[in-house]
Short mmCIF file of C-alpha atoms in Angstrom, two decimals:
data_model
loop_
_atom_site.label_atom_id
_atom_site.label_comp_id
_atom_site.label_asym_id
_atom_site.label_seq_id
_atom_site.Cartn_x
_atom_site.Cartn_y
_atom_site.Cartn_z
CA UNK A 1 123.03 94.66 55.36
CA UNK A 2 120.82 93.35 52.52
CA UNK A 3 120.76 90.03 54.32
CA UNK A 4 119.62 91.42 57.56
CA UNK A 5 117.25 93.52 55.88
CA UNK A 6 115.66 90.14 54.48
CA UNK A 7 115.79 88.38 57.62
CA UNK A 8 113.89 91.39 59.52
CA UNK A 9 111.51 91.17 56.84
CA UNK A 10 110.69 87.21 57.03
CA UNK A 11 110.06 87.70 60.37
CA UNK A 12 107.69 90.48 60.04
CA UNK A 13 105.75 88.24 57.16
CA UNK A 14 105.98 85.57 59.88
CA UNK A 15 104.29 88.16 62.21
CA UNK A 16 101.75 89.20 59.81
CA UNK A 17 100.82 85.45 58.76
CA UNK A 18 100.81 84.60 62.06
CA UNK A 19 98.11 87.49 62.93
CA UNK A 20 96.32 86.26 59.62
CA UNK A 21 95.68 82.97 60.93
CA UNK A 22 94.49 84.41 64.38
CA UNK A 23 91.68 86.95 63.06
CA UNK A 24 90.33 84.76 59.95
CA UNK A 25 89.91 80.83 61.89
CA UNK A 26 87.08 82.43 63.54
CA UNK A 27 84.47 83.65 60.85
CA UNK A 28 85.39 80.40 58.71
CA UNK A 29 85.20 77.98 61.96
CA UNK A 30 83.36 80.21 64.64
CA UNK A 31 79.57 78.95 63.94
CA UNK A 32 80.96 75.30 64.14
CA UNK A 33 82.92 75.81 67.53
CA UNK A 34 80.22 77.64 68.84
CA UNK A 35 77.43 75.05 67.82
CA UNK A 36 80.19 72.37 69.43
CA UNK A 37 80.15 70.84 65.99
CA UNK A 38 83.94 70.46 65.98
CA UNK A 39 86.81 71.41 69.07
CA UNK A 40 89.12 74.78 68.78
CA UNK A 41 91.90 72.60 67.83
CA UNK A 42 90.39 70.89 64.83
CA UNK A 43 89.45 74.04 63.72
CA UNK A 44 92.58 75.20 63.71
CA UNK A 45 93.95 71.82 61.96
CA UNK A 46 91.34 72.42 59.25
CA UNK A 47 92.27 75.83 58.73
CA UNK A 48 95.78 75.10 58.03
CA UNK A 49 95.01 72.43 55.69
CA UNK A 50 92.25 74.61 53.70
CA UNK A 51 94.53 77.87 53.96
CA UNK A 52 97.08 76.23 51.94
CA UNK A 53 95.40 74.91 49.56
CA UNK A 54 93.86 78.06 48.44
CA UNK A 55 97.07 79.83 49.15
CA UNK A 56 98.93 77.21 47.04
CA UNK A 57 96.57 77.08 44.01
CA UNK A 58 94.88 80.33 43.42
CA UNK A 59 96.49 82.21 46.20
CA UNK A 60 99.65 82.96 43.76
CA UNK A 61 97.84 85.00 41.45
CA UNK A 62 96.76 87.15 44.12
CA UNK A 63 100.55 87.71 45.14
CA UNK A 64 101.40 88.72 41.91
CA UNK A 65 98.68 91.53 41.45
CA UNK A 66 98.38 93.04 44.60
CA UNK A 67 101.43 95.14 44.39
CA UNK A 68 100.70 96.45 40.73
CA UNK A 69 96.78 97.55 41.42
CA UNK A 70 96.71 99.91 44.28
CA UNK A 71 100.64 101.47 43.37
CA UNK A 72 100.94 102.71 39.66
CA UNK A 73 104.59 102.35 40.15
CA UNK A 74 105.59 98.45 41.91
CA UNK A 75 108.89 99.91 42.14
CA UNK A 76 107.95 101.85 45.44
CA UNK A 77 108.06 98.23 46.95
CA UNK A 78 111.61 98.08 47.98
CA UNK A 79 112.76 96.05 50.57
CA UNK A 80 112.58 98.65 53.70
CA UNK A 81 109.15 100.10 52.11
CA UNK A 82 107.98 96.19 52.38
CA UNK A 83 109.42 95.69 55.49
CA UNK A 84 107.51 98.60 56.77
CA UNK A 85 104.07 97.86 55.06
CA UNK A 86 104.15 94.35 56.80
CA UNK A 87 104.83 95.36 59.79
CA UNK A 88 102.05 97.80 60.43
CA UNK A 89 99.37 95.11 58.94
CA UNK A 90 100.89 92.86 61.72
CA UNK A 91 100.64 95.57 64.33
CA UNK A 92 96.99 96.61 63.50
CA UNK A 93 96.30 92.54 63.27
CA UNK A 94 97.84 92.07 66.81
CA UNK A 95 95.46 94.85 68.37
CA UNK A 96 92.56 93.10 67.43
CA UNK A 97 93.08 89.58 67.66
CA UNK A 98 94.33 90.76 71.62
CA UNK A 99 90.86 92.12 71.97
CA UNK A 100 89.37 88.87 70.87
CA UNK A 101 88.21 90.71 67.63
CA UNK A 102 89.04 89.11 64.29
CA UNK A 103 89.87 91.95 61.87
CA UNK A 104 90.05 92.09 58.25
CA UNK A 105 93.39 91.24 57.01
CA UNK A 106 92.46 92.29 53.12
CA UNK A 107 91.06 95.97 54.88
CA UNK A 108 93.93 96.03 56.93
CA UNK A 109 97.03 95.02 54.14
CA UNK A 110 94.95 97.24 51.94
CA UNK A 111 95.02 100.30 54.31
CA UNK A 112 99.06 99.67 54.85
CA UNK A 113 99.45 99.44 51.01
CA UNK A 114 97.33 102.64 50.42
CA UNK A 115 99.36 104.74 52.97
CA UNK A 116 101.95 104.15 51.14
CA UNK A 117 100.41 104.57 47.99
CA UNK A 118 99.43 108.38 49.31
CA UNK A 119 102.35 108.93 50.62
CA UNK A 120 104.29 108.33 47.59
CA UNK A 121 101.58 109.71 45.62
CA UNK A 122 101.26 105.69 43.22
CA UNK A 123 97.95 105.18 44.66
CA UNK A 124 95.28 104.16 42.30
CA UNK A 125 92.18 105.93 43.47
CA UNK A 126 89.81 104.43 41.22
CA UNK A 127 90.85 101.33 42.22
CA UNK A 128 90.65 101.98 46.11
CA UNK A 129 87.20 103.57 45.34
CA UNK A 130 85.58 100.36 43.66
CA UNK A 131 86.76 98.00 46.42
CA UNK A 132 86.23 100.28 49.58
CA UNK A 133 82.25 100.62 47.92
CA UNK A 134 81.97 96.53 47.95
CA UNK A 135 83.38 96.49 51.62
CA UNK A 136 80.78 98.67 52.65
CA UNK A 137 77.99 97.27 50.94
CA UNK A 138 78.67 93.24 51.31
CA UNK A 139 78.78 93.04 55.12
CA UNK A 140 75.60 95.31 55.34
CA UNK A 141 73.88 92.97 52.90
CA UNK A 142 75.15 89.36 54.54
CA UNK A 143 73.26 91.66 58.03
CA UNK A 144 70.01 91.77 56.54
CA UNK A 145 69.92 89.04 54.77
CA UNK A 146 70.64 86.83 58.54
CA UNK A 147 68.71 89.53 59.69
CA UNK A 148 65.45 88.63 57.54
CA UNK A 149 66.26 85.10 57.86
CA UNK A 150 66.46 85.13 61.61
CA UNK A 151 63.61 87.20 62.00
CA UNK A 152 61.41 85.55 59.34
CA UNK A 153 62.29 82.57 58.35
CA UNK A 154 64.43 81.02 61.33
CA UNK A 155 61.61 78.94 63.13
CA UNK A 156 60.60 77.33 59.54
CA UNK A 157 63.70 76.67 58.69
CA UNK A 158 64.67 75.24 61.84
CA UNK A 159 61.41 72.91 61.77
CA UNK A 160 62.23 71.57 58.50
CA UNK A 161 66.38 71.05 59.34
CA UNK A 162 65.44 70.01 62.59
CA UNK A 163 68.74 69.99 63.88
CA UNK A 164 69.70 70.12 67.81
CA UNK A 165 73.51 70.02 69.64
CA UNK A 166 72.68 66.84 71.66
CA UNK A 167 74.38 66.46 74.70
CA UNK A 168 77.53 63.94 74.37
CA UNK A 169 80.19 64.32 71.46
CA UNK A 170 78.74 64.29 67.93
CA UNK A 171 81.67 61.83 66.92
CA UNK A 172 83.84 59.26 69.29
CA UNK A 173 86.74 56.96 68.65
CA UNK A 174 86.07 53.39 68.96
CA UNK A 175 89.16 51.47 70.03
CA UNK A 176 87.95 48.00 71.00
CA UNK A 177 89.39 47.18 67.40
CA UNK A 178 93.38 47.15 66.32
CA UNK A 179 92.73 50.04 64.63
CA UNK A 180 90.75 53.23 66.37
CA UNK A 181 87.89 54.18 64.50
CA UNK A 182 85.88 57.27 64.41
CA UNK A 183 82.27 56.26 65.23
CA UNK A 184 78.81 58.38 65.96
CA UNK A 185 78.19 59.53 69.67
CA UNK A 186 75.32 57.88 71.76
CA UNK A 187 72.73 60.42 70.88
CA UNK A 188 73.92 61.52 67.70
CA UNK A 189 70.69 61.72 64.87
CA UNK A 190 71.77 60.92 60.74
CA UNK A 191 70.26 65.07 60.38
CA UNK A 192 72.66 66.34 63.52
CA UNK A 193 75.58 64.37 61.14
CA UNK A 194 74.20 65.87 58.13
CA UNK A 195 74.24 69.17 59.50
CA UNK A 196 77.13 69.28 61.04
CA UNK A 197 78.70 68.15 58.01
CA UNK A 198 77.37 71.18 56.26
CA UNK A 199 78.43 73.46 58.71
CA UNK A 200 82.15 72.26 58.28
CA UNK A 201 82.51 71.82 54.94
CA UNK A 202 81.29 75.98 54.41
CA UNK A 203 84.05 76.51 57.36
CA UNK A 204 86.38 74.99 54.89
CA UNK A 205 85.41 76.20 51.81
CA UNK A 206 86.14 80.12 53.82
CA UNK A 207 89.41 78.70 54.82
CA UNK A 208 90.34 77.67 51.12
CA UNK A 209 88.79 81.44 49.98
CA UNK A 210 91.25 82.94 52.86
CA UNK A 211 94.05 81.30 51.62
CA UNK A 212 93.25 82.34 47.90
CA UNK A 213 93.63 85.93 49.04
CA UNK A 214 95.19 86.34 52.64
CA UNK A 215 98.20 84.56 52.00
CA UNK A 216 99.48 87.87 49.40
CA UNK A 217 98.92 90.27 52.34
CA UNK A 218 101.99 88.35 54.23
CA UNK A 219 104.10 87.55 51.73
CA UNK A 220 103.43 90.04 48.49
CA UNK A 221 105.59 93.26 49.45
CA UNK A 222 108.74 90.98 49.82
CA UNK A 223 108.04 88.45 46.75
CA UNK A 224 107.22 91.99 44.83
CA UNK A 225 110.33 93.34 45.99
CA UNK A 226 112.09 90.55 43.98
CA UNK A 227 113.37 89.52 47.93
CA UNK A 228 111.26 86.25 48.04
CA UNK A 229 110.53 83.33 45.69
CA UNK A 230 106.99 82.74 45.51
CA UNK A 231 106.58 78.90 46.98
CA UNK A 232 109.04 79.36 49.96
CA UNK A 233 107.23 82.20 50.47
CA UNK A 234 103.97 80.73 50.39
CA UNK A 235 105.19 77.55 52.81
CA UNK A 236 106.64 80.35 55.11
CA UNK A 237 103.29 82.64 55.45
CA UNK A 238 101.25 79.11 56.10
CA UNK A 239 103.37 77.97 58.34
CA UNK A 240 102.75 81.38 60.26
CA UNK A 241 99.10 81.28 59.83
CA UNK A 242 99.00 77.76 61.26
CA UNK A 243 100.85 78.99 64.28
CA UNK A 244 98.21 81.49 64.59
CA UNK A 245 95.05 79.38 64.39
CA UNK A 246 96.16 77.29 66.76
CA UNK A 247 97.42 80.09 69.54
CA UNK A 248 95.79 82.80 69.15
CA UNK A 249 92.73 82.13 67.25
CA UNK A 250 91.29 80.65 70.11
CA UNK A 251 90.01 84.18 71.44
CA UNK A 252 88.17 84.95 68.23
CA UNK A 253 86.81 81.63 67.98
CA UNK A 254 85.17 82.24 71.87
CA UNK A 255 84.23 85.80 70.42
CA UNK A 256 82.34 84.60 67.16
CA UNK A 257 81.48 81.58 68.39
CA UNK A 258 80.06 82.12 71.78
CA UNK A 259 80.43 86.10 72.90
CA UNK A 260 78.14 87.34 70.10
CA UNK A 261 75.28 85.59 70.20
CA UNK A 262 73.84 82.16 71.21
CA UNK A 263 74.61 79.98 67.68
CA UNK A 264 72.51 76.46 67.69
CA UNK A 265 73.62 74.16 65.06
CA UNK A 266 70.69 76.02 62.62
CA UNK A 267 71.97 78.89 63.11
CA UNK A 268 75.58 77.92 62.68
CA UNK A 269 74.59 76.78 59.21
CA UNK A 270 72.47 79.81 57.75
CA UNK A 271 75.47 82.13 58.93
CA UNK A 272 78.16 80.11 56.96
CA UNK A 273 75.93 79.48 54.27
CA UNK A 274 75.18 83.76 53.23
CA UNK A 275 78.80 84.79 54.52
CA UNK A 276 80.31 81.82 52.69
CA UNK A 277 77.98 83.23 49.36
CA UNK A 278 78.67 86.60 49.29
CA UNK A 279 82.38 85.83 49.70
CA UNK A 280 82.33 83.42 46.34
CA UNK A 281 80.58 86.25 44.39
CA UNK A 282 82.90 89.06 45.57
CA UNK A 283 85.59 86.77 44.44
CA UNK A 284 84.08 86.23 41.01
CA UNK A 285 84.07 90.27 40.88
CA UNK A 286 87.56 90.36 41.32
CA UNK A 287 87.23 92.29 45.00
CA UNK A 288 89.21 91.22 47.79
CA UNK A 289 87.24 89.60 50.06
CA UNK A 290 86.92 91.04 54.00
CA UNK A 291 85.39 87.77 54.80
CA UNK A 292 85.66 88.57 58.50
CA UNK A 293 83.60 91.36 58.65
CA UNK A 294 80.89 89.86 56.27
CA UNK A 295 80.80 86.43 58.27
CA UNK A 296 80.81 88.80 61.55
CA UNK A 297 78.08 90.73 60.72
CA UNK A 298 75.96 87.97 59.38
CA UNK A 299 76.65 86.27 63.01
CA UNK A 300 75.06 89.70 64.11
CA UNK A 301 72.34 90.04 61.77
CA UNK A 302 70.85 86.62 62.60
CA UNK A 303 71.26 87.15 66.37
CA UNK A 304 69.52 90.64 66.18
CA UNK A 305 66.67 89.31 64.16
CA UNK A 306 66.06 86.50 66.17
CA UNK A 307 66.19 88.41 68.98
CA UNK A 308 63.28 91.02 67.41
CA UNK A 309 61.37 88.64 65.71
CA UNK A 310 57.91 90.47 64.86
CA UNK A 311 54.79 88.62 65.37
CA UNK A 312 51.24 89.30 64.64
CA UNK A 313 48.04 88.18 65.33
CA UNK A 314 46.30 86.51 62.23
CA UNK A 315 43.28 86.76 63.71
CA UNK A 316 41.84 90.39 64.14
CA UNK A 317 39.05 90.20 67.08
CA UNK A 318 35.61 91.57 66.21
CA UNK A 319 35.70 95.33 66.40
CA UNK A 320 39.94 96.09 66.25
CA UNK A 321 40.95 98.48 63.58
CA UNK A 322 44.23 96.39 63.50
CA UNK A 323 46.01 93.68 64.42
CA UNK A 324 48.15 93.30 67.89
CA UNK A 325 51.51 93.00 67.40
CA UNK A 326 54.51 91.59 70.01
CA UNK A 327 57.73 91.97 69.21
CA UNK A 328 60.83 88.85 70.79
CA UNK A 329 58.71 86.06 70.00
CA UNK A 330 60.97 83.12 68.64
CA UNK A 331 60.27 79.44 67.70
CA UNK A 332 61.06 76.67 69.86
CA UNK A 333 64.82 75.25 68.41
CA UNK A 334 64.15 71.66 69.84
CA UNK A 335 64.48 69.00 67.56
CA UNK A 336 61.13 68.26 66.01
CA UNK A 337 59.14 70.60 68.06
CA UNK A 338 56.91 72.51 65.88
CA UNK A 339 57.32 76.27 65.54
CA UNK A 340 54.13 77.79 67.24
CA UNK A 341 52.18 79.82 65.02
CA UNK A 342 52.88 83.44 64.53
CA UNK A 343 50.66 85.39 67.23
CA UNK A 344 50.07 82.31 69.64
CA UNK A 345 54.06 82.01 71.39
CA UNK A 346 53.40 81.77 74.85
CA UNK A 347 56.30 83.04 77.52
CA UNK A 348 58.26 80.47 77.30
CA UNK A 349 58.57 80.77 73.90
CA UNK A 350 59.63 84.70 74.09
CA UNK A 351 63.81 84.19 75.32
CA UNK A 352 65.06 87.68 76.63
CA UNK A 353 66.90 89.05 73.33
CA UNK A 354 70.13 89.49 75.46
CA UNK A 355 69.93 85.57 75.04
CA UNK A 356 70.62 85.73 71.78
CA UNK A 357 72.19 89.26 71.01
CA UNK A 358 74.84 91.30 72.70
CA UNK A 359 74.66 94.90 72.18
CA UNK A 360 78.12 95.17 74.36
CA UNK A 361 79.91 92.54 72.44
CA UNK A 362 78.17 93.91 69.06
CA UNK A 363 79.51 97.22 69.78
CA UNK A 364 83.12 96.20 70.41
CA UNK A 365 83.52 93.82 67.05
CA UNK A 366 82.15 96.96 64.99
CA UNK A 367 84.50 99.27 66.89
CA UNK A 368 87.72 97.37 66.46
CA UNK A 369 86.94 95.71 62.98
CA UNK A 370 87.05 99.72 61.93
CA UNK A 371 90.02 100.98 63.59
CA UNK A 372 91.96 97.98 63.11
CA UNK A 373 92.17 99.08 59.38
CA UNK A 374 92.65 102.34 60.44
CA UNK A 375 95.38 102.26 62.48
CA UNK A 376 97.36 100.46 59.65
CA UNK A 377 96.27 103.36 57.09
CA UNK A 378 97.44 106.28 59.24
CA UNK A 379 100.44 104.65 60.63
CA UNK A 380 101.56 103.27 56.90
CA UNK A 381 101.13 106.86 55.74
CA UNK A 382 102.55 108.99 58.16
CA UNK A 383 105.35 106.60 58.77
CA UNK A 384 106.36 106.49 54.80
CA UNK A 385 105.79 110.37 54.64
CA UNK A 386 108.54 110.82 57.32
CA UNK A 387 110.38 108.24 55.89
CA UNK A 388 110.49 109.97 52.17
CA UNK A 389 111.30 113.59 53.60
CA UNK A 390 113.85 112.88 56.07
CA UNK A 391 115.92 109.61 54.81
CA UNK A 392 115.03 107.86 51.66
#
């Protein structure tokens, strides 16, 4: 029995990891794919390669605490009570990556752990309150920060960068030689390289922080539960997020990367640049990182303020009390085309703002990136109350 009991549990971690790798490629990858910096499937290769390196090095540490801070007793994390946390993280996971809506697999492994946390009446309150503060408040700061950037500071920055998705691949293989050799497409420019460099190296750097962190929610209930040594457990839950990124991660990539909002290779760079940060510094705090929703929201943020960019008239004609003001006015993003001054943008420098923003879209990340988490919290709690009064 014990041995089917681990077997059903492995596979549920396989689930879970699996579901991991499908909601998280696209906030660490999504600008790039969407800027056609890189394909789906070399984001997914690099996300494999990242993941486990995080979830190799630092990602250990993360499996051995995340059972003892929310619970006051680890104990509670026997083998069914594992079996059952995982598999309603997987479940909630599943729902959103169908919808093509990466959701938070720290908010949602959280939410399963905390049901049963209430239900068993272990769970650290204090605890829960400091992290589910820092969830709030990071993704609504990486949405005004894009925000002000896109609404502000975009058509400077993008003057200065300079950087344009040329038609053609950025990189080819040359294989005139013996050996194939990657080489630079026909209109690829040394700052399109450079930038798209940048833009991939952030995506990996998130991919390494997902590891560090995401790897526990597959794997931690069973290596807690003394079940699971902690390297074939963390070969198993990479394996499974691997599967992921390269199945069904493609649907958040198309969601980030494309759905949301129109993502030129500038833009692809300032959103992986202030997600990327404010992941790093809620690391260094000690929070578990929902670098979905930050990245997801700072996708938003700089669509919505590029699409509302506020302009004014620097010149106040003879006799006005105040300026004129127009509001959707946005920089040209062509390579070394000089952002018109604020107050002169003719039409064809005004794009409708459901070029660049989609309310629809918008509404349906928000929407399923808070009952995804959700539906793991009720469903862990009312499942481990019945569970407590009627069997164990």
């Amino acid at each position: 029995m014990p041995e089917a009991l681990l077997i059903v549990g492995l596979l549920v971690a396989v689930f879970v990891g699996y579901n991991i790798g499908g909601s998280t490629t696209g906030p660490a990858f999504g600008p790039a794919v969407g800027a056609g910096v890189i394909s789906k499937a070399t984001a997914a290769a690099l996300m494999s390669v990242f993941f486990f390196v995080g979830a190799w090095t630092i990602g250990r540490r993360v499996v051995d605490t995340l059972g003892s801070d929310l619970v006051g007793d680890p104990g509670v994390f026997t083998l069914e009570a594992s079996i059952v946390v995982l598999l309603f993280i997987g479940l909630a996971l599943f729902v959103g990556n169908y919808a093509g809506v990466p959701a938070s697999t720290s908010m949602t492994a959280v939410g399963s752990i905390a049901g049963l946390g209430v239900a068993t009446g272990e769970l650290q309150w204090t605890v829960m309150g400091e992290i589910v503060t820092w969830w709030i408040v990071a993704p609504v700061v990486g949405f005004w920060v894009s925000g002000v950037i896109g609404r502000y500071v975009y058509p400077t920055l993008n003057k200065w960068v300079a950087l344009h998705s040329t038609e053609g691949a950025l990189v080819e293989v040359d294989r005139s030689g013996a050996i194939p050799r990657p080489v630079r497409g026909p209109n690829t420019s040394d700052k399109e390289i450079a930038g798209a460099t940048v833009v991939v190296f952030i995506g990996c750097v998130m991919a390494f922080s997902s590891g560090t962190s995401n790897v526990a929610n597959a794997i931690a209930p069973l290596v807690g539960s003394g079940e699971l040594e902690m390297n074939p457990g963390i070969v198993i839950g990479c394996v499974a997020v691997a599967i992921g990124a390269f199945t069904i991660a493609r649907r958040t990539l198309d969601t980030l990367g494309n759905d949301i909002t129109d993502l030129p290779l500038t833009a692809a760079i300032v959103v992986a640049t202030v997600s990327s940060a404010i992941v790093v510094a809620l690391s260094l705090l000690g929070i578990p990182a929902s670098f979905v929703v930050i990245a997801t929201m700072s996708i938003i943020g700089l669509g919505w303020g590029r699409a509302t960019r506020s302009v004014t008239v620097s010149e106040v004609r003879k006799g006005e009390e105040s300026p004129r003001v127009s509001v959707g006015a946005l920089a040209a993003d062509e390579p070394g085309e000089a952002a018109p001054e604020i107050g002169e943008e003719g039409p064809e420098d005004i794009p409708q703002a459901s070029d660049l923003f989609d309310p629809e879209t918008t509404g349906r990340v928000i929407l399923m990136q808070n009952v995804v988490p959700l539906l793991s919290t009720v469903g862990a709690y009312a499942a481990f109350t019945v569970l407590y009064t009627f069997w164990w």
